[in-house]
Coordinates of C-alpha atoms in Angstrom, one line a residue:
M1 CA 3.2 30.9 15.2
T2 CA 6.5 32.7 13.9
T3 CA 9.6 31.6 14.5
T4 CA 13.4 32.7 14.6
P5 CA 15.9 31.2 12.1
A6 CA 19.0 29.7 13.6
P7 CA 21.8 32.4 13.9
D8 CA 24.8 31.7 11.7
R9 CA 28.0 31.2 14.1
T10 CA 31.3 30.2 12.7
T11 CA 33.9 27.7 13.6
P12 CA 37.5 27.2 12.4
T13 CA 37.1 24.3 9.5
P14 CA 38.5 20.9 10.9
T15 CA 40.0 18.7 8.5
P16 CA 37.6 17.9 6.0
A17 CA 36.1 14.4 6.1
T18 CA 35.8 12.0 3.1
T19 CA 32.6 10.7 1.4
P20 CA 31.9 7.4 1.7
T21 CA 31.7 6.4 -1.6
T22 CA 34.3 8.2 -3.4
G23 CA 36.5 8.7 -0.7
T24 CA 37.3 12.4 -2.1
T25 CA 36.8 15.8 -0.4
P26 CA 33.2 17.2 -1.0
T27 CA 33.2 20.3 -2.8
P28 CA 31.7 23.4 -1.0
S29 CA 28.5 24.5 -3.6
H30 CA 29.2 28.1 -3.0
P31 CA 31.9 30.5 -1.4
G32 CA 29.5 30.7 1.9
D33 CA 30.3 27.1 2.7
L34 CA 33.6 27.8 3.3
A35 CA 32.6 29.9 6.7
V36 CA 31.2 26.8 8.7
R37 CA 27.8 27.2 10.4
H38 CA 27.7 25.8 13.9
L39 CA 24.1 24.2 15.4
K40 CA 22.6 23.2 18.2
A41 CA 21.4 20.3 16.6
A42 CA 21.3 18.9 12.9
V43 CA 18.2 16.7 11.6
I44 CA 18.6 14.5 8.7
G45 CA 15.6 13.8 6.9
A46 CA 12.0 15.8 6.2
G47 CA 9.9 13.0 6.8
I48 CA 7.4 12.5 9.4
S49 CA 10.2 11.8 11.8
G50 CA 12.0 14.9 11.1
I51 CA 9.0 17.2 10.7
G52 CA 8.1 15.9 14.2
T53 CA 11.3 16.5 15.9
A54 CA 11.9 20.1 14.1
I55 CA 8.2 20.9 15.9
G56 CA 9.3 19.6 19.1
L57 CA 12.3 21.8 19.2
L58 CA 10.8 24.6 18.4
K59 CA 8.0 24.0 21.4
A60 CA 10.7 23.3 23.5
G61 CA 12.5 26.8 22.8
I62 CA 15.2 25.4 20.5
H63 CA 15.7 27.7 17.3
D64 CA 19.5 26.9 16.6
F65 CA 19.0 24.0 14.4
L66 CA 18.7 22.9 10.6
V67 CA 16.5 20.2 8.8
F68 CA 18.9 18.7 5.9
E69 CA 16.8 16.5 3.3
R70 CA 18.5 15.3 0.2
A71 CA 15.1 15.9 -1.9
T72 CA 13.5 19.2 -3.0
D73 CA 10.5 18.7 -1.0
L74 CA 9.4 17.5 2.5
G75 CA 7.7 14.3 3.2
G76 CA 10.2 11.2 3.2
T77 CA 8.1 7.8 2.4
W78 CA 4.9 9.7 1.5
R79 CA 6.3 12.0 -0.9
D80 CA 8.6 9.4 -2.5
N81 CA 6.1 6.5 -3.0
T82 CA 3.2 7.8 -5.6
Y83 CA 2.3 4.4 -7.1
P84 CA -1.2 3.9 -8.0
G85 CA -3.4 3.6 -5.1
C86 CA -0.9 4.1 -2.3
A87 CA -2.3 4.8 1.3
C88 CA -1.6 4.0 5.1
D89 CA -2.6 1.1 6.6
V90 CA -3.0 2.5 9.8
Q91 CA -6.1 4.6 10.9
A92 CA -5.7 8.3 9.8
H93 CA -6.3 9.6 13.2
L94 CA -3.7 7.5 14.7
Y95 CA -1.2 8.1 12.1
S96 CA -1.0 11.7 12.4
F97 CA 0.6 13.5 15.0
S98 CA -1.5 13.9 18.4
F99 CA -0.5 17.5 19.0
A100 CA -1.8 18.1 15.1
R101 CA -4.8 16.5 14.5
N102 CA -6.5 16.7 11.2
P103 CA -10.4 16.8 10.8
E104 CA -10.1 16.9 7.1
W105 CA -9.3 13.2 6.3
K106 CA -11.6 11.9 4.4
S107 CA -12.1 8.2 5.2
T108 CA -10.6 6.1 7.6
F109 CA -7.5 5.2 6.0
A110 CA -5.6 7.9 4.5
T111 CA -4.0 8.1 0.8
Q112 CA -0.4 9.3 0.2
S113 CA -1.5 12.4 -1.1
E114 CA -3.3 13.2 1.9
V115 CA -0.7 12.5 4.6
H116 CA 1.9 14.4 2.0
T117 CA -0.4 17.3 2.1
Y118 CA -0.6 16.9 6.3
L119 CA 2.8 16.9 6.6
K120 CA 3.5 20.4 4.4
D121 CA 0.6 21.8 6.5
C122 CA 1.9 20.6 9.7
A123 CA 5.2 22.3 8.6
T124 CA 3.7 25.2 8.0
R125 CA 1.6 25.6 10.9
Y126 CA 3.9 24.8 13.3
G127 CA 6.8 27.7 11.2
I128 CA 9.8 25.1 10.7
E129 CA 10.1 26.1 7.1
P130 CA 12.9 28.6 7.9
H131 CA 14.9 26.0 8.9
L132 CA 14.3 23.4 6.1
R133 CA 17.5 23.1 3.7
Y134 CA 16.4 21.0 0.7
D135 CA 18.8 19.3 -1.8
H136 CA 21.0 18.8 1.1
E137 CA 22.1 14.7 0.9
L138 CA 24.4 14.0 4.0
L139 CA 27.8 12.7 2.7
N140 CA 29.3 12.3 6.1
A141 CA 29.3 12.8 9.6
T142 CA 32.0 12.5 11.6
W143 CA 32.6 13.1 15.7
N144 CA 35.2 15.5 16.5
D145 CA 36.2 14.1 20.0
T146 CA 38.5 17.3 20.5
H147 CA 35.8 19.8 19.9
H148 CA 32.7 17.5 20.8
H149 CA 30.8 18.5 17.9
W150 CA 29.7 16.5 14.7
D151 CA 31.3 17.6 11.5
I152 CA 28.7 17.3 9.1
H153 CA 29.2 17.3 5.0
T154 CA 26.2 17.5 2.9
S155 CA 25.9 18.2 -1.2
R156 CA 25.9 21.7 -0.2
G157 CA 28.2 22.8 2.3
H158 CA 30.0 21.7 5.7
Y159 CA 28.3 22.3 9.0
T160 CA 29.0 21.6 12.6
A161 CA 26.7 20.3 15.4
Q162 CA 26.5 19.8 19.0
T163 CA 24.0 17.2 18.0
L164 CA 23.1 14.8 15.4
I165 CA 19.9 13.5 15.1
T166 CA 18.6 11.3 12.2
G167 CA 15.1 11.0 10.9
T168 CA 15.8 9.0 7.8
G169 CA 13.9 5.9 8.7
Y170 CA 13.8 2.4 7.2
L171 CA 11.6 2.7 4.5
S172 CA 13.8 5.4 2.5
D173 CA 16.0 3.2 0.2
P174 CA 14.7 0.9 -1.9
A175 CA 15.9 -3.0 -1.6
I176 CA 16.9 -3.9 -5.4
P177 CA 17.1 -7.7 -5.8
Q178 CA 20.5 -9.3 -6.9
I179 CA 19.1 -11.3 -9.8
P180 CA 21.3 -12.2 -12.0
G181 CA 20.9 -10.5 -15.5
I182 CA 19.0 -7.5 -14.0
H183 CA 21.2 -5.0 -15.3
T184 CA 21.0 -6.8 -18.8
Y185 CA 17.3 -5.9 -19.0
T186 CA 16.4 -4.0 -22.1
G187 CA 12.7 -3.1 -21.4
T188 CA 11.5 -0.7 -18.5
L189 CA 12.3 -1.3 -14.8
F190 CA 11.7 0.4 -11.5
H191 CA 10.8 0.3 -8.1
S192 CA 7.6 0.9 -6.9
S193 CA 8.8 3.7 -4.7
Q194 CA 10.3 5.1 -7.7
W195 CA 7.0 4.9 -10.0
R196 CA 7.5 6.0 -13.8
H197 CA 4.1 7.8 -14.0
D198 CA 5.5 8.9 -17.7
H199 CA 5.6 4.9 -18.9
D200 CA 2.1 4.1 -20.0
L201 CA 1.1 0.6 -18.9
T202 CA -1.8 0.1 -21.1
G203 CA -1.6 -2.9 -23.3
R204 CA 2.0 -3.8 -21.7
D205 CA 3.1 -7.2 -20.5
I206 CA 3.8 -6.5 -16.9
A207 CA 5.8 -8.4 -14.3
V208 CA 5.2 -7.6 -10.8
I209 CA 8.2 -9.3 -8.4
G210 CA 6.5 -9.6 -5.0
T211 CA 3.5 -9.4 -3.3
G212 CA 4.1 -7.3 0.0
A213 CA 2.4 -3.8 1.3
S214 CA 3.0 -2.1 -1.9
A215 CA 2.2 -4.6 -4.5
I216 CA -1.1 -4.9 -2.8
Q217 CA -2.0 -1.9 -3.4
F218 CA -0.9 -0.6 -7.1
L219 CA -1.6 -4.1 -8.7
P220 CA -5.4 -3.9 -8.6
H221 CA -5.1 -0.7 -10.2
I222 CA -2.8 -1.5 -13.2
Q223 CA -4.3 -5.1 -13.6
P224 CA -7.2 -3.3 -16.0
Q225 CA -4.3 -1.8 -18.2
A226 CA -2.2 -4.7 -18.4
A227 CA -2.2 -7.1 -21.7
R228 CA -1.1 -9.6 -19.5
L229 CA 0.4 -9.4 -15.9
D230 CA 3.1 -12.0 -14.3
L231 CA 2.8 -11.9 -10.5
Y232 CA 6.3 -13.3 -9.1
Q233 CA 5.0 -14.7 -5.5
R234 CA 8.1 -16.1 -3.4
T235 CA 5.2 -16.3 -0.5
P236 CA 1.9 -15.3 -0.1
P237 CA 0.7 -12.9 2.4
W238 CA -1.9 -13.0 5.1
I239 CA -4.3 -10.2 4.0
A240 CA -7.5 -9.3 6.0
A241 CA -10.2 -7.0 4.8
K242 CA -9.7 -3.1 4.8
P243 CA -12.3 -1.6 6.8
D244 CA -12.2 1.7 5.0
K245 CA -15.2 3.8 4.9
P246 CA -15.7 7.3 3.9
N247 CA -16.1 10.0 6.4
T248 CA -19.7 11.1 6.5
T249 CA -20.7 15.0 6.6
R250 CA -22.0 14.5 10.1
H251 CA -18.6 12.7 11.0
T252 CA -16.5 15.6 9.4
W253 CA -18.3 18.2 11.5
M254 CA -17.9 16.3 14.7
L255 CA -14.1 16.4 13.8
R256 CA -13.7 19.7 12.9
H257 CA -16.0 21.6 15.9
L258 CA -15.6 18.7 19.0
P259 CA -11.9 18.4 19.4
G260 CA -12.7 15.9 22.3
Y261 CA -14.1 13.9 19.9
Q262 CA -11.1 13.5 17.6
R263 CA -8.7 12.5 20.4
L264 CA -11.4 10.0 21.6
R265 CA -11.3 8.2 18.0
R266 CA -7.3 8.6 18.1
A267 CA -7.2 7.1 21.9
F268 CA -10.0 4.3 20.5
N269 CA -7.6 3.4 18.0
Q270 CA -4.6 3.3 19.6
H271 CA -5.8 1.2 22.6
G272 CA -7.6 -1.1 20.1
R273 CA -4.0 -1.6 18.3
E274 CA -2.8 -2.7 21.6
I275 CA -4.6 -5.7 22.0
V276 CA -3.0 -7.0 18.8
A277 CA 0.4 -6.9 20.3
F278 CA -1.2 -9.1 22.9
F279 CA -1.8 -11.8 20.4
L280 CA 1.4 -11.5 18.6
S281 CA 3.2 -11.9 21.4
R282 CA 2.8 -15.9 21.2
P283 CA 1.9 -17.9 18.2
S284 CA -1.0 -19.5 20.1
R285 CA -2.6 -16.7 20.4
T286 CA -3.3 -15.7 16.8
T287 CA -5.5 -18.1 16.1
G288 CA -8.7 -15.2 15.8
M289 CA -6.3 -13.2 13.6
K290 CA -5.8 -16.1 11.3
N291 CA -9.7 -17.4 11.0
M292 CA -10.1 -13.5 9.9
A293 CA -7.5 -13.4 7.2
A294 CA -8.4 -16.9 6.1
G295 CA -12.3 -16.2 5.8
H296 CA -11.4 -13.3 4.0
L297 CA -9.2 -15.8 1.5
K298 CA -12.3 -18.2 1.6
K299 CA -14.7 -15.9 0.7
S300 CA -12.7 -13.7 -2.1
V301 CA -11.3 -17.1 -3.9
P302 CA -13.7 -19.6 -4.4
D303 CA -11.5 -21.7 -6.4
P304 CA -9.8 -24.2 -3.8
A305 CA -6.5 -25.4 -5.7
L306 CA -6.0 -21.5 -6.1
R307 CA -6.6 -20.9 -2.3
T308 CA -3.7 -23.3 -1.3
R309 CA -1.5 -21.3 -3.5
L310 CA -2.5 -17.9 -1.5
T311 CA -2.4 -20.0 1.9
P312 CA 0.7 -18.7 3.6
D313 CA 2.6 -21.4 5.3
Y314 CA 3.4 -19.1 8.5
T315 CA 1.9 -17.7 11.5
V316 CA -0.4 -14.8 11.1
G317 CA 1.9 -11.6 11.8
C318 CA 5.0 -13.2 11.2
K319 CA 5.2 -11.1 8.4
R320 CA 3.2 -7.9 8.4
L321 CA -0.6 -8.3 8.1
L322 CA -1.8 -6.7 5.2
F323 CA -5.4 -5.2 4.6
S324 CA -7.0 -4.9 1.0
N325 CA -10.5 -5.4 -0.5
T326 CA -9.3 -5.6 -4.5
W327 CA -6.0 -7.6 -4.2
Y328 CA -7.8 -11.1 -4.2
P329 CA -10.5 -10.0 -7.0
A330 CA -7.5 -8.4 -9.4
I331 CA -5.3 -11.5 -9.5
Q332 CA -8.0 -13.9 -10.3
Q333 CA -8.5 -11.9 -13.4
P334 CA -7.6 -13.7 -16.7
N335 CA -5.0 -11.5 -17.8
V336 CA -3.1 -12.6 -14.6
D337 CA -0.9 -15.4 -13.9
I338 CA 0.5 -16.0 -10.3
I339 CA 4.1 -17.6 -11.0
S340 CA 5.5 -19.2 -7.4
D341 CA 8.9 -20.7 -9.3
T342 CA 12.2 -19.1 -8.1
I343 CA 13.2 -16.8 -10.5
T344 CA 16.7 -17.7 -11.7
H345 CA 18.0 -14.7 -13.8
I346 CA 16.3 -11.9 -16.1
T347 CA 17.4 -11.8 -19.5
P348 CA 17.3 -8.9 -22.0
T349 CA 13.8 -9.5 -22.9
G350 CA 12.3 -11.1 -19.6
I351 CA 12.5 -13.6 -16.9
T352 CA 13.5 -17.1 -16.8
T353 CA 12.5 -19.3 -13.7
A354 CA 13.8 -22.4 -12.0
D355 CA 11.5 -24.7 -14.1
G356 CA 13.2 -23.4 -17.3
T357 CA 10.5 -21.2 -18.4
T358 CA 11.2 -17.9 -19.9
R359 CA 8.7 -15.1 -20.1
T360 CA 8.8 -11.9 -22.3
V361 CA 7.7 -8.8 -20.8
D362 CA 8.4 -5.2 -21.5
T363 CA 7.9 -4.1 -17.9
I364 CA 9.2 -5.1 -14.5
I365 CA 7.8 -3.6 -11.3
L366 CA 10.3 -4.3 -8.5
A367 CA 8.0 -4.6 -5.2
T368 CA 10.8 -5.8 -3.5
G369 CA 10.5 -3.4 -0.2
F370 CA 13.4 -1.5 1.2
T371 CA 17.0 -1.8 2.7
A372 CA 15.4 -1.5 6.4
T373 CA 18.4 -3.8 8.0
D374 CA 21.2 -2.2 6.3
R375 CA 20.7 1.6 6.5
P376 CA 22.4 3.6 4.0
V377 CA 22.9 6.6 6.8
A378 CA 24.5 4.2 8.9
H379 CA 27.5 3.6 6.3
R380 CA 27.9 7.8 6.5
I381 CA 28.2 8.6 10.3
T382 CA 31.6 7.8 11.9
G383 CA 31.8 7.7 15.3
R384 CA 34.5 8.0 18.1
H385 CA 36.8 5.3 17.4
G386 CA 36.7 6.5 13.7
H387 CA 34.4 3.3 12.8
T388 CA 31.3 4.1 10.9
L389 CA 28.0 2.9 12.3
A390 CA 27.1 0.4 9.8
H391 CA 30.8 -1.3 10.7
T392 CA 29.7 -1.0 14.3
W393 CA 26.9 -2.7 13.8
H394 CA 28.3 -5.5 11.1
H395 CA 30.3 -6.6 14.0
H396 CA 28.6 -6.0 17.3
G397 CA 25.2 -6.1 16.3
M398 CA 22.2 -3.8 14.8
N399 CA 21.0 -2.4 18.4
A400 CA 21.0 0.9 20.3
H401 CA 19.7 2.1 23.7
R402 CA 16.2 2.7 24.2
G403 CA 16.1 2.8 20.2
T404 CA 17.6 5.8 20.3
T405 CA 21.3 6.6 21.5
I406 CA 24.3 4.6 20.7
H407 CA 27.6 3.9 22.3
G408 CA 30.6 5.0 20.8
F409 CA 28.6 7.6 18.9
P410 CA 28.1 10.5 21.2
N411 CA 25.5 13.1 20.8
L412 CA 23.6 10.8 18.2
F413 CA 20.3 10.5 18.3
M414 CA 18.4 8.0 15.5
L415 CA 14.8 8.0 15.2
L416 CA 13.2 4.9 14.5
G417 CA 16.1 3.3 15.0
P418 CA 16.8 -0.7 16.0
N419 CA 13.8 -2.2 17.3
T420 CA 11.6 0.9 17.0
T421 CA 9.3 -0.6 14.0
L422 CA 5.8 -1.9 15.0
G423 CA 4.2 -4.7 13.8
H424 CA 0.7 -4.1 15.2
S425 CA 0.4 0.0 15.7
S426 CA 1.3 3.2 14.3
Q427 CA 4.9 4.5 13.9
T428 CA 4.1 8.0 15.0
V429 CA 3.5 6.7 18.4
M430 CA 7.0 5.5 18.5
I431 CA 8.3 8.8 16.6
E432 CA 6.4 10.9 19.5
A433 CA 7.9 9.1 22.4
Q434 CA 11.3 9.4 20.8
I435 CA 10.9 13.0 20.4
T436 CA 10.2 13.2 24.2
Y437 CA 13.3 11.5 25.0
I438 CA 15.4 13.7 22.6
L439 CA 13.9 16.8 24.0
S440 CA 14.8 15.7 27.2
A441 CA 18.3 14.8 26.5
L442 CA 18.5 18.3 25.0
H443 CA 17.1 19.6 28.2
T444 CA 19.6 17.4 30.3
M445 CA 22.5 18.6 28.4
D446 CA 21.8 22.2 28.7
R447 CA 20.9 22.2 32.7
H448 CA 24.0 20.3 33.5
H449 CA 26.4 21.7 31.1
L450 CA 27.0 18.8 29.4
T451 CA 29.1 18.5 26.0
T452 CA 28.7 15.0 25.5
L453 CA 26.0 12.4 26.1
E454 CA 26.5 8.7 25.8
P455 CA 24.8 5.2 26.6
R456 CA 27.3 3.2 28.6
P457 CA 27.9 -0.3 26.8
E458 CA 26.6 -2.4 29.8
A459 CA 23.3 -0.3 29.8
Q460 CA 22.9 -0.7 26.4
N461 CA 23.5 -4.1 26.2
A462 CA 21.6 -4.8 29.1
Y463 CA 18.4 -2.8 27.3
N464 CA 19.1 -5.2 24.2
Q465 CA 19.0 -8.2 26.1
T466 CA 15.6 -7.3 27.3
I467 CA 14.6 -7.2 23.5
R468 CA 15.5 -10.2 22.7
H469 CA 14.0 -12.0 25.8
R470 CA 10.8 -10.3 24.9
L471 CA 11.3 -11.1 21.2
K472 CA 11.9 -14.8 22.3
N473 CA 8.5 -16.4 22.0
T474 CA 6.7 -14.1 19.7
V475 CA 5.3 -14.4 16.5
W476 CA 8.2 -12.8 14.6
T477 CA 10.6 -15.2 16.1
T478 CA 8.7 -18.3 16.2
G479 CA 6.3 -17.7 13.4
G480 CA 8.0 -19.8 10.5
C481 CA 8.8 -17.2 8.1
H482 CA 11.8 -14.8 6.9
S483 CA 10.5 -11.2 7.1
W484 CA 12.1 -7.8 6.5
Y485 CA 12.1 -7.2 10.2
Q486 CA 15.2 -9.4 10.2
D487 CA 18.9 -9.2 9.1
T488 CA 20.8 -11.6 7.1
N489 CA 21.8 -13.6 10.1
G490 CA 18.1 -14.4 11.3
H491 CA 18.2 -11.6 13.8
N492 CA 15.4 -9.3 14.6
P493 CA 16.6 -5.7 15.3
S494 CA 13.6 -4.2 13.8
I495 CA 10.4 -5.1 16.0
W496 CA 9.6 -3.2 19.5
P497 CA 7.7 -6.4 20.8
T498 CA 5.3 -5.5 23.2
Y499 CA 3.2 -2.8 23.8
T500 CA 3.9 1.0 23.1
W501 CA 3.2 2.1 26.2
R502 CA 5.6 0.2 27.8
Y503 CA 8.2 2.2 25.2
R504 CA 6.3 5.8 26.0
R505 CA 7.1 4.9 29.6
Q506 CA 11.0 3.7 29.4
T507 CA 11.4 7.3 26.8
H508 CA 9.3 9.6 29.4
T509 CA 12.5 11.1 30.3
L510 CA 16.4 10.7 29.9
D511 CA 17.7 7.8 32.6
L512 CA 20.8 10.3 32.9
H513 CA 22.0 6.8 35.2
N514 CA 22.5 5.0 32.0
Y515 CA 25.1 7.7 30.4
T516 CA 28.4 8.3 30.2
T517 CA 28.6 12.5 30.2
T518 CA 31.6 15.1 29.4
T519 CA 31.5 18.9 30.7
H520 CA 34.0 21.7 29.8
T521 CA 35.0 23.4 32.9
N522 CA 37.2 26.3 32.6
H523 CA 38.4 24.8 29.4
T524 CA 39.3 21.6 31.2
T525 CA 37.5 18.2 29.9
T526 CA 35.8 16.3 32.7
T527 CA 34.3 13.1 32.3
T528 CA 31.3 11.7 34.6
N529 CA 30.6 8.1 35.1

């Protein structure tokens, strides 16, 4: 497929915005930045959301866009997370795009390197590479209510765009725990998403803080290397066996030569996952899932006392159900110590817990997740009323209409926005639904000559009241845990609490009646209510 790069158009340079961190005007990286390039759409982030959006824009005949990526490569979380054993916990056929099936998956679940390679292949296959701008970190984006566009400052220059589409996701920025003394530690400390491959772990005394999805993948790989490994467990996770099998030669041949077979496998995976949404909608329906995970624990851990320590006290599914065949064997090895006492502080050479014990370690690995409910990009987007998105969410709650558009922020579309996270299926399903919705919005704006599109506050409120009602009796609300799905107030702005087909139905076309729009007619602004 051939593509035409977005044409260069210039507009008068507006008053420069300030960066959210320093309060200073960004300095253009080269003289060409002084001529501001105007775009139909600016996409932030070249992860799976941004790549899918770029492909969708080209398929819709829209070439006037750029994708700004702060790193020097595409891939998002699948580029950044290179820790040992990193892999997807959703079947590869379902995690990939429905329009870009891949017959070359080596097993049921893809590894990090496979997914990263797949995303690079998609970028090449669909011709989005001319639209990618690496090393362009978003500094700030400010809505210009006079010209009805976004003023965008990146680390490499200034742009304007009619629409701003964020594809930064919720697993892009690591959450570093605010443990007293953490900055005084003199050993090697890093987050699992920023793995130090240059740091040899052989013979080390290692502390791993956290027992989430990343830890259960990398710990079994580093445990044999460690002299001693201290695992700091705040709450144990529910873990089921991972049904991962290598694809046979016959299976691979069928995937390559029978396209209908791969579509069938994907549909089977997708509909099978929808059944899990039914179970998670009420804690009373999770008995079968609990028995499955508890059976895996009993089979894997013969010691009753240890099994008790590893048994969660919350309903299965309240936190994401994890899958591993290697976690339980690894943490029962003689060089592993499971520590459940609360960490009180970190010393220059070790970790002290509430019982007064200080354990000396030379390496600390943080498996502490990401800033899912305090998204850094929200601090860099300023809307119609001069407030950042982070400020708006802080005062009014983290919410959006259809998880995508936000009152007070015209022409802003957020992929994987509030309440689009899945606890039962593949995020790719939600991303594709949102892309469909965004393309419908852009088509509507062109057809009706609209300059702005903004959800009505009453429509956004009504939508989110429905979300809260659906969440009310689910395992995510009544399951007895505090998870990364929740914010500091205990609210859940993350989870989509029902079937993905319901979301796909809601986002199939733009619900224009729920929006306030603006048009330019003979240089006169007309607002449609």
